[in-house]
Structures are given as structure tokens and as C-alpha cells.
């Protein structure tokens, strides 16, 4: 059910990402960005460019006949966390939330990280995204005390980590 993303998945992946953002971050990220800047077509173009340039893109999809969710992960790019693995994104299509798909993707990320010899996983989420924070905390992730301003809309992101 979890498989590497293929180029033909890009339209569906872009759709899940954009609508995932709109459902999860409304009230955190300004509507101007959500509905005028973050469009499926624009996101598709970015994904195609990343795919074609192969710049660190390690994407997976949850596919049981329907692509229901996406996962992006890989070595952490942060200098102070050079030996960590990063869970970049998990977005579950809002129509399929509550089915255990996000948990399956997070555990898959942890498994891959452990198989590759990593001892720590890090991730970022918005400070005001209470459902995501509760989800990661339920899986054993702890805040690491780091924060950052995300994007031109300056929403606060908080760092999480987990030893594996």
C-alpha cells in the first residue's frame, strides 16, 4: 500500500498537498496564500521541476487502488541535525482522515530511517496546528525547543524529534 511516488502520481499528489494545506492550515496561513498562491497547477509545476532535477525528492504515496496520502522524507538538511532523518510531510486526503493512514506513513518513515542507520527523526509543524501536534505526540515525538518563521506569512513552526 505504501509505494514510491511515480511521476504519473504528480497531479494527485499536488491535489492532496494543496487541499491538505487548506484544510489543516486555514486560520494559520492567510487565505490569500491558500487560495490565490497555493494552487494545484502551481504545485504540480513545482513537483515536476523537483522530479526532473532529482534534487533530494524522496516521495511515497499510500495507494490501495486510490492514492490517499503522501509522504516526503530524507536526510535532514539542517547543519545541527546532520545525522538525523527528516519526516518532511505527511498529508492525507481530508476525505480519508481517521483511517490510520497517517500513522502507517509515519511508522514507515521510522522503519526506513532505522534501516538506513539513523537514530533520530525530526519534523516541523505549525505551532497552531493542534491536531498535527497531538498526532505526532501520540507517536512519541517531543518538541525540541526550536521554532522558526515559515514562509512570507510568518507562521511559527515548531520542531519535533524522536529517537528510534
Tab-separated table of N, CA and C in Angstrom:
chain	number	residue	atom	x	y	z
A	1	UNK	N	0.802	-1.194	0.000
A	1	UNK	CA	0.000	0.000	0.000
A	1	UNK	C	0.852	1.269	0.000
A	2	UNK	N	2.015	1.248	0.631
A	2	UNK	CA	2.914	2.393	0.570
A	2	UNK	C	3.953	2.073	-0.486
A	3	UNK	N	4.060	2.956	-1.457
A	3	UNK	CA	4.992	2.720	-2.561
A	3	UNK	C	5.677	4.023	-2.943
A	4	UNK	N	6.821	3.915	-3.626
A	4	UNK	CA	7.465	5.142	-4.092
A	4	UNK	C	6.553	5.901	-5.054
A	5	UNK	N	6.599	7.187	-4.951
A	5	UNK	CA	5.835	8.038	-5.855
A	5	UNK	C	6.377	7.889	-7.276
A	6	UNK	N	5.481	7.898	-8.232
A	6	UNK	CA	5.843	7.881	-9.645
A	6	UNK	C	5.475	9.230	-10.260
A	7	UNK	N	6.112	9.552	-11.365
A	7	UNK	CA	5.830	10.842	-11.995
A	7	UNK	C	4.348	10.967	-12.351
A	8	UNK	N	3.728	9.866	-12.709
A	8	UNK	CA	2.305	9.908	-13.060
A	8	UNK	C	1.410	10.227	-11.854
A	9	UNK	N	1.952	10.144	-10.643
A	9	UNK	CA	1.198	10.479	-9.431
A	9	UNK	C	1.145	11.977	-9.166
A	10	UNK	N	1.961	12.757	-9.854
A	10	UNK	CA	2.105	14.174	-9.527
A	10	UNK	C	0.776	14.928	-9.474
A	11	UNK	N	-0.143	14.767	-10.423
A	11	UNK	CA	-1.406	15.517	-10.294
A	11	UNK	C	-2.160	15.202	-8.992
A	12	UNK	N	-2.219	13.934	-8.632
A	12	UNK	CA	-2.928	13.547	-7.398
A	12	UNK	C	-2.166	14.023	-6.158
A	13	UNK	N	-0.848	13.924	-6.182
A	13	UNK	CA	-0.029	14.379	-5.060
A	13	UNK	C	-0.216	15.884	-4.853
A	14	UNK	N	-0.222	16.640	-5.936
A	14	UNK	CA	-0.429	18.087	-5.839
A	14	UNK	C	-1.806	18.389	-5.260
A	15	UNK	N	-2.800	17.665	-5.693
A	15	UNK	CA	-4.158	17.858	-5.184
A	15	UNK	C	-4.227	17.578	-3.683
A	16	UNK	N	-3.643	16.461	-3.236
A	16	UNK	CA	-3.645	16.117	-1.811
A	16	UNK	C	-2.908	17.183	-1.016
A	17	UNK	N	-1.763	17.633	-1.526
A	17	UNK	CA	-0.978	18.637	-0.820
A	17	UNK	C	-1.753	19.944	-0.669
A	18	UNK	N	-2.294	20.444	-1.753
A	18	UNK	CA	-2.986	21.734	-1.723
A	18	UNK	C	-4.232	21.667	-0.842
A	19	UNK	N	-5.043	20.648	-1.000
A	19	UNK	CA	-6.259	20.569	-0.196
A	19	UNK	C	-5.951	20.199	1.251
A	20	UNK	N	-4.863	19.456	1.456
A	20	UNK	CA	-4.409	19.189	2.816
A	20	UNK	C	-4.026	20.471	3.525
A	21	UNK	N	-3.284	21.333	2.816
A	21	UNK	CA	-2.916	22.640	3.377
A	21	UNK	C	-4.166	23.446	3.717
A	22	UNK	N	-5.085	23.506	2.788
A	22	UNK	CA	-6.274	24.340	3.002
A	22	UNK	C	-7.088	23.873	4.201
A	23	UNK	N	-7.207	22.569	4.369
A	23	UNK	CA	-7.991	22.048	5.495
A	23	UNK	C	-7.243	22.154	6.818
A	24	UNK	N	-5.940	21.914	6.805
A	24	UNK	CA	-5.169	21.895	8.050
A	24	UNK	C	-4.719	23.272	8.515
A	25	UNK	N	-4.440	24.175	7.576
A	25	UNK	CA	-3.777	25.422	7.942
A	25	UNK	C	-4.645	26.660	7.802
A	26	UNK	N	-5.924	26.481	7.515
A	26	UNK	CA	-6.817	27.644	7.442
A	26	UNK	C	-6.876	28.289	8.805
A	27	UNK	N	-6.620	29.578	8.867
A	27	UNK	CA	-6.552	30.285	10.131
A	27	UNK	C	-5.129	30.408	10.652
A	28	UNK	N	-4.215	29.620	10.087
A	28	UNK	CA	-2.796	29.694	10.443
A	28	UNK	C	-2.042	30.423	9.332
A	29	UNK	N	-2.336	30.029	8.111
A	29	UNK	CA	-1.759	30.651	6.917
A	29	UNK	C	-2.852	31.512	6.285
A	30	UNK	N	-2.540	32.725	5.869
A	30	UNK	CA	-3.573	33.610	5.309
A	30	UNK	C	-4.293	33.006	4.096
A	31	UNK	N	-5.586	33.290	4.021
A	31	UNK	CA	-6.395	32.817	2.891
A	31	UNK	C	-5.811	33.267	1.555
A	32	UNK	N	-5.240	34.446	1.517
A	32	UNK	CA	-4.615	34.968	0.292
A	32	UNK	C	-3.626	33.945	-0.279
A	33	UNK	N	-2.791	33.399	0.593
A	33	UNK	CA	-1.815	32.390	0.149
A	33	UNK	C	-2.521	31.085	-0.209
A	34	UNK	N	-3.448	30.669	0.627
A	34	UNK	CA	-4.095	29.365	0.443
A	34	UNK	C	-4.907	29.264	-0.843
A	35	UNK	N	-5.545	30.361	-1.228
A	35	UNK	CA	-6.489	30.287	-2.337
A	35	UNK	C	-6.074	31.059	-3.583
A	36	UNK	N	-4.994	31.841	-3.490
A	36	UNK	CA	-4.529	32.572	-4.667
A	36	UNK	C	-3.132	32.141	-5.102
A	37	UNK	N	-2.309	31.718	-4.152
A	37	UNK	CA	-0.933	31.352	-4.464
A	37	UNK	C	-0.751	29.842	-4.514
A	38	UNK	N	-1.285	29.136	-3.530
A	38	UNK	CA	-1.091	27.688	-3.427
A	38	UNK	C	-2.195	26.990	-4.222
A	39	UNK	N	-1.936	26.835	-5.504
A	39	UNK	CA	-2.896	26.218	-6.421
A	39	UNK	C	-2.385	24.859	-6.874
A	40	UNK	N	-3.293	23.974	-7.240
A	40	UNK	CA	-2.898	22.635	-7.685
A	40	UNK	C	-1.971	22.736	-8.896
A	41	UNK	N	-2.308	23.571	-9.862
A	41	UNK	CA	-1.473	23.665	-11.071
A	41	UNK	C	-0.071	24.177	-10.748
A	42	UNK	N	0.021	25.167	-9.894
A	42	UNK	CA	1.321	25.708	-9.499
A	42	UNK	C	2.132	24.660	-8.756
A	43	UNK	N	1.478	23.931	-7.855
A	43	UNK	CA	2.190	22.907	-7.101
A	43	UNK	C	2.634	21.772	-8.023
A	44	UNK	N	1.817	21.431	-9.002
A	44	UNK	CA	2.215	20.403	-9.977
A	44	UNK	C	3.497	20.819	-10.699
A	45	UNK	N	3.568	22.071	-11.111
A	45	UNK	CA	4.756	22.564	-11.802
A	45	UNK	C	5.992	22.434	-10.924
A	46	UNK	N	5.868	22.778	-9.642
A	46	UNK	CA	6.997	22.664	-8.715
A	46	UNK	C	7.414	21.208	-8.543
A	47	UNK	N	6.435	20.314	-8.411
A	47	UNK	CA	6.747	18.901	-8.250
A	47	UNK	C	7.426	18.331	-9.495
A	48	UNK	N	6.966	18.724	-10.664
A	48	UNK	CA	7.581	18.247	-11.911
A	48	UNK	C	9.025	18.736	-11.997
A	49	UNK	N	9.255	19.989	-11.643
A	49	UNK	CA	10.619	20.537	-11.668
A	49	UNK	C	11.516	19.782	-10.696
A	50	UNK	N	11.030	19.553	-9.471
A	50	UNK	CA	11.818	18.800	-8.492
A	50	UNK	C	12.080	17.384	-8.988
A	51	UNK	N	11.080	16.773	-9.586
A	51	UNK	CA	11.222	15.404	-10.098
A	51	UNK	C	12.280	15.369	-11.196
A	52	UNK	N	12.152	16.281	-12.149
A	52	UNK	CA	13.073	16.302	-13.286
A	52	UNK	C	14.509	16.616	-12.865
A	53	UNK	N	14.671	17.451	-11.840
A	53	UNK	CA	16.011	17.815	-11.369
A	53	UNK	C	16.532	16.864	-10.295
A	54	UNK	N	15.676	15.976	-9.824
A	54	UNK	CA	16.036	14.964	-8.832
A	54	UNK	C	16.798	15.564	-7.653
A	55	UNK	N	16.302	16.683	-7.118
A	55	UNK	CA	17.025	17.315	-6.015
A	55	UNK	C	16.447	16.909	-4.658
A	56	UNK	N	16.891	15.737	-4.212
A	56	UNK	CA	16.556	15.279	-2.872
A	56	UNK	C	15.123	14.840	-2.668
A	57	UNK	N	14.391	14.668	-3.727
A	57	UNK	CA	12.977	14.333	-3.633
A	57	UNK	C	12.815	12.836	-3.371
A	58	UNK	N	12.310	12.497	-2.192
A	58	UNK	CA	12.017	11.102	-1.868
A	58	UNK	C	10.571	11.035	-1.417
A	59	UNK	N	9.699	10.817	-2.383
A	59	UNK	CA	8.274	10.824	-2.098
A	59	UNK	C	7.670	9.437	-2.156
A	60	UNK	N	6.683	9.222	-1.327
A	60	UNK	CA	5.936	7.970	-1.285
A	60	UNK	C	4.449	8.302	-1.278
A	61	UNK	N	3.656	7.353	-1.706
A	61	UNK	CA	2.210	7.510	-1.652
A	61	UNK	C	1.600	6.305	-0.953
A	62	UNK	N	0.476	6.547	-0.328
A	62	UNK	CA	-0.344	5.474	0.223
A	62	UNK	C	-1.391	5.189	-0.847
A	63	UNK	N	-1.324	3.992	-1.421
A	63	UNK	CA	-2.149	3.663	-2.582
A	63	UNK	C	-2.771	2.283	-2.386
A	64	UNK	N	-4.076	2.267	-2.179
A	64	UNK	CA	-4.793	0.990	-2.090
A	64	UNK	C	-5.767	0.852	-3.267
A	65	UNK	N	-5.335	1.387	-4.397
A	65	UNK	CA	-6.189	1.488	-5.569
A	65	UNK	C	-6.578	2.935	-5.809
A	66	UNK	N	-6.518	3.723	-4.749
A	66	UNK	CA	-6.704	5.171	-4.780
A	66	UNK	C	-5.529	5.766	-4.013
A	67	UNK	N	-4.856	6.734	-4.598
A	67	UNK	CA	-3.798	7.422	-3.863
A	67	UNK	C	-4.488	8.312	-2.838
A	68	UNK	N	-4.284	7.968	-1.558
A	68	UNK	CA	-4.993	8.639	-0.471
A	68	UNK	C	-4.114	9.566	0.350
A	69	UNK	N	-2.789	9.419	0.244
A	69	UNK	CA	-1.906	10.208	1.101
A	69	UNK	C	-0.506	10.247	0.511
A	70	UNK	N	0.279	11.208	1.005
A	70	UNK	CA	1.647	11.383	0.533
A	70	UNK	C	2.596	11.518	1.719
A	71	UNK	N	3.833	11.111	1.484
A	71	UNK	CA	4.902	11.193	2.465
A	71	UNK	C	6.151	11.662	1.747
A	72	UNK	N	6.858	12.601	2.364
A	72	UNK	CA	8.144	13.053	1.844
A	72	UNK	C	9.124	12.952	2.993
A	73	UNK	N	10.291	12.380	2.731
A	73	UNK	CA	11.270	12.180	3.795
A	73	UNK	C	12.667	12.105	3.226
A	74	UNK	N	13.655	12.201	4.103
A	74	UNK	CA	15.036	12.074	3.679
A	74	UNK	C	15.989	12.599	4.731
A	75	UNK	N	17.285	12.574	4.433
A	75	UNK	CA	18.271	13.084	5.383
A	75	UNK	C	17.983	14.539	5.726
A	76	UNK	N	18.147	14.882	6.986
A	76	UNK	CA	17.868	16.237	7.451
A	76	UNK	C	18.879	17.217	6.865
A	77	UNK	N	18.412	18.316	6.270
A	77	UNK	CA	19.332	19.301	5.692
A	77	UNK	C	19.899	20.289	6.706
A	78	UNK	N	19.393	20.289	7.934
A	78	UNK	CA	19.847	21.251	8.934
A	78	UNK	C	21.230	20.865	9.449
A	79	UNK	N	22.130	21.833	9.503
A	79	UNK	CA	23.513	21.577	9.918
A	79	UNK	C	23.615	20.992	11.317
A	80	UNK	N	22.814	21.493	12.247
A	80	UNK	CA	22.909	20.993	13.619
A	80	UNK	C	22.235	19.637	13.807
A	81	UNK	N	21.583	19.154	12.769
A	81	UNK	CA	20.928	17.841	12.818
A	81	UNK	C	21.400	16.972	11.645
A	82	UNK	N	22.659	17.112	11.284
A	82	UNK	CA	23.197	16.432	10.105
A	82	UNK	C	23.058	14.914	10.170
A	83	UNK	N	23.011	14.339	11.356
A	83	UNK	CA	22.888	12.894	11.476
A	83	UNK	C	21.469	12.414	11.658
A	84	UNK	N	20.507	13.304	11.454
A	84	UNK	CA	19.097	12.945	11.663
A	84	UNK	C	18.391	12.728	10.322
A	85	UNK	N	17.270	12.069	10.399
A	85	UNK	CA	16.399	11.823	9.258
A	85	UNK	C	15.186	12.730	9.433
A	86	UNK	N	14.699	13.301	8.343
A	86	UNK	CA	13.567	14.218	8.452
A	86	UNK	C	12.307	13.638	7.832
A	87	UNK	N	11.249	13.675	8.615
A	87	UNK	CA	9.923	13.395	8.096
A	87	UNK	C	9.435	14.735	7.563
A	88	UNK	N	9.496	14.890	6.248
A	88	UNK	CA	9.202	16.177	5.632
A	88	UNK	C	7.732	16.533	5.647
A	89	UNK	N	6.907	15.679	5.086
A	89	UNK	CA	5.458	15.927	5.079
A	89	UNK	C	4.692	14.615	5.105
A	90	UNK	N	3.579	14.662	5.757
A	90	UNK	CA	2.525	13.651	5.615
A	90	UNK	C	1.256	14.444	5.379
A	91	UNK	N	0.624	14.191	4.261
A	91	UNK	CA	-0.698	14.765	4.008
A	91	UNK	C	-1.622	13.635	3.591
A	92	UNK	N	-2.713	13.503	4.323
A	92	UNK	CA	-3.752	12.539	3.992
A	92	UNK	C	-4.898	13.326	3.384
A	93	UNK	N	-5.407	12.846	2.260
A	93	UNK	CA	-6.576	13.486	1.658
A	93	UNK	C	-7.631	13.621	2.760
A	94	UNK	N	-8.181	14.822	2.952
A	94	UNK	CA	-9.161	15.022	4.028
A	94	UNK	C	-10.328	14.028	4.004
A	95	UNK	N	-10.660	13.490	2.846
A	95	UNK	CA	-11.746	12.512	2.752
A	95	UNK	C	-11.399	11.183	3.421
A	96	UNK	N	-10.102	10.925	3.636
A	96	UNK	CA	-9.661	9.635	4.164
A	96	UNK	C	-8.991	9.738	5.534
A	97	UNK	N	-9.127	10.874	6.197
A	97	UNK	CA	-8.533	11.023	7.527
A	97	UNK	C	-9.254	10.124	8.524
A	98	UNK	N	-8.519	9.721	9.539
A	98	UNK	CA	-9.103	8.890	10.591
A	98	UNK	C	-9.098	7.409	10.288
A	99	UNK	N	-8.409	7.009	9.222
A	99	UNK	CA	-8.362	5.597	8.833
A	99	UNK	C	-7.022	4.935	9.174
A	100	UNK	N	-6.149	5.643	9.871
A	100	UNK	CA	-4.850	5.078	10.238
A	100	UNK	C	-3.770	5.251	9.181
A	101	UNK	N	-4.064	5.977	8.136
A	101	UNK	CA	-3.123	6.143	7.026
A	101	UNK	C	-1.926	6.991	7.452
A	102	UNK	N	-2.167	8.082	8.152
A	102	UNK	CA	-1.067	8.929	8.615
A	102	UNK	C	-0.134	8.170	9.539
A	103	UNK	N	-0.700	7.385	10.434
A	103	UNK	CA	0.122	6.572	11.341
A	103	UNK	C	0.958	5.580	10.556
A	104	UNK	N	0.350	4.922	9.574
A	104	UNK	CA	1.089	3.955	8.750
A	104	UNK	C	2.263	4.632	8.050
A	105	UNK	N	2.054	5.846	7.539
A	105	UNK	CA	3.131	6.562	6.854
A	105	UNK	C	4.235	6.979	7.822
A	106	UNK	N	3.872	7.452	9.012
A	106	UNK	CA	4.880	7.846	9.999
A	106	UNK	C	5.715	6.638	10.415
A	107	UNK	N	5.071	5.502	10.658
A	107	UNK	CA	5.798	4.290	11.046
A	107	UNK	C	6.679	3.787	9.905
A	108	UNK	N	6.217	3.948	8.680
A	108	UNK	CA	7.026	3.576	7.517
A	108	UNK	C	8.289	4.435	7.461
A	109	UNK	N	8.145	5.722	7.700
A	109	UNK	CA	9.291	6.633	7.727
A	109	UNK	C	10.285	6.197	8.794
A	110	UNK	N	9.785	5.875	9.973
A	110	UNK	CA	10.654	5.439	11.059
A	110	UNK	C	11.398	4.148	10.690
A	111	UNK	N	10.700	3.242	10.047
A	111	UNK	CA	11.305	1.969	9.626
A	111	UNK	C	12.432	2.217	8.625
A	112	UNK	N	12.170	3.045	7.628
A	112	UNK	CA	13.189	3.348	6.610
A	112	UNK	C	14.391	4.034	7.258
A	113	UNK	N	14.133	4.990	8.147
A	113	UNK	CA	15.223	5.695	8.826
A	113	UNK	C	16.085	4.710	9.617
A	114	UNK	N	15.449	3.820	10.366
A	114	UNK	CA	16.192	2.839	11.169
A	114	UNK	C	17.000	1.905	10.269
A	115	UNK	N	16.398	1.458	9.167
A	115	UNK	CA	17.113	0.576	8.228
A	115	UNK	C	18.344	1.256	7.646
A	116	UNK	N	18.309	2.564	7.529
A	116	UNK	CA	19.434	3.318	6.973
A	116	UNK	C	20.431	3.756	8.052
A	117	UNK	N	20.192	3.352	9.272
A	117	UNK	CA	21.134	3.619	10.346
A	117	UNK	C	20.944	4.922	11.087
A	118	UNK	N	19.851	5.615	10.853
A	118	UNK	CA	19.583	6.856	11.576
A	118	UNK	C	19.067	6.528	12.969
A	119	UNK	N	19.373	7.400	13.908
A	119	UNK	CA	18.955	7.214	15.304
A	119	UNK	C	17.911	8.243	15.738
A	120	UNK	N	17.716	9.258	14.905
A	120	UNK	CA	16.790	10.330	15.271
A	120	UNK	C	16.001	10.778	14.040
A	121	UNK	N	14.721	11.058	14.271
A	121	UNK	CA	13.867	11.640	13.229
A	121	UNK	C	13.424	13.009	13.724
A	122	UNK	N	13.462	13.980	12.820
A	122	UNK	CA	12.963	15.315	13.153
A	122	UNK	C	11.828	15.664	12.197
A	123	UNK	N	11.012	16.607	12.611
A	123	UNK	CA	9.944	17.118	11.749
A	123	UNK	C	9.576	18.502	12.236
A	124	UNK	N	8.884	19.213	11.380
A	124	UNK	CA	8.375	20.547	11.713
A	124	UNK	C	6.880	20.560	11.464
A	125	UNK	N	6.171	21.275	12.329
A	125	UNK	CA	4.754	21.520	12.109
A	125	UNK	C	4.432	22.911	12.624
A	126	UNK	N	3.315	23.440	12.219
A	126	UNK	CA	2.934	24.761	12.691
A	126	UNK	C	2.549	24.710	14.170
A	127	UNK	N	2.988	25.716	14.896
A	127	UNK	CA	2.712	25.810	16.327
A	127	UNK	C	1.205	25.753	16.609
A	128	UNK	N	0.414	26.395	15.769
A	128	UNK	CA	-1.034	26.458	15.989
A	128	UNK	C	-1.799	25.265	15.390
A	129	UNK	N	-1.084	24.287	14.864
A	129	UNK	CA	-1.737	23.115	14.274
A	129	UNK	C	-1.897	22.039	15.349
A	130	UNK	N	-2.861	22.254	16.231
A	130	UNK	CA	-3.074	21.353	17.369
A	130	UNK	C	-3.318	19.901	16.962
A	131	UNK	N	-4.106	19.614	15.914
A	131	UNK	CA	-4.309	18.206	15.550
A	131	UNK	C	-3.004	17.511	15.126
A	132	UNK	N	-2.154	18.196	14.353
A	132	UNK	CA	-0.885	17.579	13.937
A	132	UNK	C	0.017	17.385	15.141
A	133	UNK	N	0.076	18.367	16.013
A	133	UNK	CA	0.927	18.246	17.201
A	133	UNK	C	0.473	17.071	18.063
A	134	UNK	N	-0.818	16.915	18.242
A	134	UNK	CA	-1.346	15.791	19.029
A	134	UNK	C	-1.021	14.464	18.342
A	135	UNK	N	-1.130	14.426	17.022
A	135	UNK	CA	-0.820	13.215	16.253
A	135	UNK	C	0.624	12.794	16.481
A	136	UNK	N	1.555	13.725	16.299
A	136	UNK	CA	2.973	13.386	16.453
A	136	UNK	C	3.319	13.050	17.903
A	137	UNK	N	2.734	13.766	18.840
A	137	UNK	CA	2.999	13.481	20.255
A	137	UNK	C	2.490	12.090	20.634
A	138	UNK	N	1.358	11.695	20.075
A	138	UNK	CA	0.824	10.346	20.326
A	138	UNK	C	1.797	9.279	19.814
A	139	UNK	N	2.540	9.611	18.772
A	139	UNK	CA	3.519	8.672	18.205
A	139	UNK	C	4.879	8.754	18.905
A	140	UNK	N	4.973	9.575	19.941
A	140	UNK	CA	6.207	9.632	20.717
A	140	UNK	C	7.166	10.748	20.365
A	141	UNK	N	6.760	11.667	19.490
A	141	UNK	CA	7.613	12.808	19.144
A	141	UNK	C	7.503	13.859	20.246
A	142	UNK	N	8.625	14.514	20.511
A	142	UNK	CA	8.692	15.557	21.537
A	142	UNK	C	9.200	16.842	20.898
A	143	UNK	N	8.707	17.970	21.398
A	143	UNK	CA	9.243	19.238	20.896
A	143	UNK	C	10.714	19.322	21.274
A	144	UNK	N	11.497	19.922	20.382
A	144	UNK	CA	12.934	20.039	20.657
A	144	UNK	C	13.326	21.463	21.048
A	145	UNK	N	12.332	22.336	21.222
A	145	UNK	CA	12.600	23.707	21.640
A	145	UNK	C	12.912	24.664	20.506
A	146	UNK	N	13.023	24.150	19.288
A	146	UNK	CA	13.337	25.007	18.146
A	146	UNK	C	12.056	25.540	17.524
A	147	UNK	N	12.101	26.781	17.085
A	147	UNK	CA	10.995	27.377	16.340
A	147	UNK	C	11.575	28.120	15.142
A	148	UNK	N	10.733	28.383	14.168
A	148	UNK	CA	11.139	29.185	13.021
A	148	UNK	C	9.900	29.829	12.421
A	149	UNK	N	10.117	30.938	11.727
A	149	UNK	CA	9.027	31.565	10.980
A	149	UNK	C	8.991	30.921	9.605
A	150	UNK	N	7.798	30.535	9.187
A	150	UNK	CA	7.632	29.805	7.938
A	150	UNK	C	6.997	30.713	6.899
A	151	UNK	N	7.637	30.794	5.744
A	151	UNK	CA	7.077	31.490	4.601
A	151	UNK	C	6.891	32.978	4.799
A	152	UNK	N	6.393	33.626	3.764
A	152	UNK	CA	6.165	35.069	3.832
A	152	UNK	C	5.035	35.433	4.788
A	153	UNK	N	4.237	34.454	5.177
A	153	UNK	CA	3.109	34.690	6.082
A	153	UNK	C	3.527	34.580	7.533
A	154	UNK	N	4.770	34.241	7.803
A	154	UNK	CA	5.380	34.231	9.127
A	154	UNK	C	4.591	33.458	10.186
A	155	UNK	N	4.102	32.301	9.812
A	155	UNK	CA	3.501	31.417	10.803
A	155	UNK	C	4.641	30.726	11.550
A	156	UNK	N	4.456	30.480	12.832
A	156	UNK	CA	5.507	29.878	13.642
A	156	UNK	C	5.479	28.358	13.477
A	157	UNK	N	6.634	27.804	13.140
A	157	UNK	CA	6.809	26.359	13.074
A	157	UNK	C	7.548	25.888	14.311
A	158	UNK	N	7.204	24.701	14.799
A	158	UNK	CA	7.905	24.123	15.938
A	158	UNK	C	8.541	22.801	15.524
A	159	UNK	N	9.739	22.576	16.054
A	159	UNK	CA	10.463	21.348	15.756
A	159	UNK	C	10.096	20.234	16.714
A	160	UNK	N	10.076	19.032	16.185
A	160	UNK	CA	9.837	17.827	16.970
A	160	UNK	C	10.941	16.823	16.645
A	161	UNK	N	11.225	15.942	17.589
A	161	UNK	CA	12.198	14.886	17.329
A	161	UNK	C	11.789	13.621	18.057
A	162	UNK	N	12.356	12.524	17.603
A	162	UNK	CA	12.105	11.223	18.218
A	162	UNK	C	13.337	10.369	18.001
A	163	UNK	N	13.813	9.743	19.063
A	163	UNK	CA	14.892	8.774	18.919
A	163	UNK	C	14.288	7.446	18.509
A	164	UNK	N	14.966	6.784	17.578
A	164	UNK	CA	14.446	5.482	17.107
A	164	UNK	C	15.480	4.398	17.347
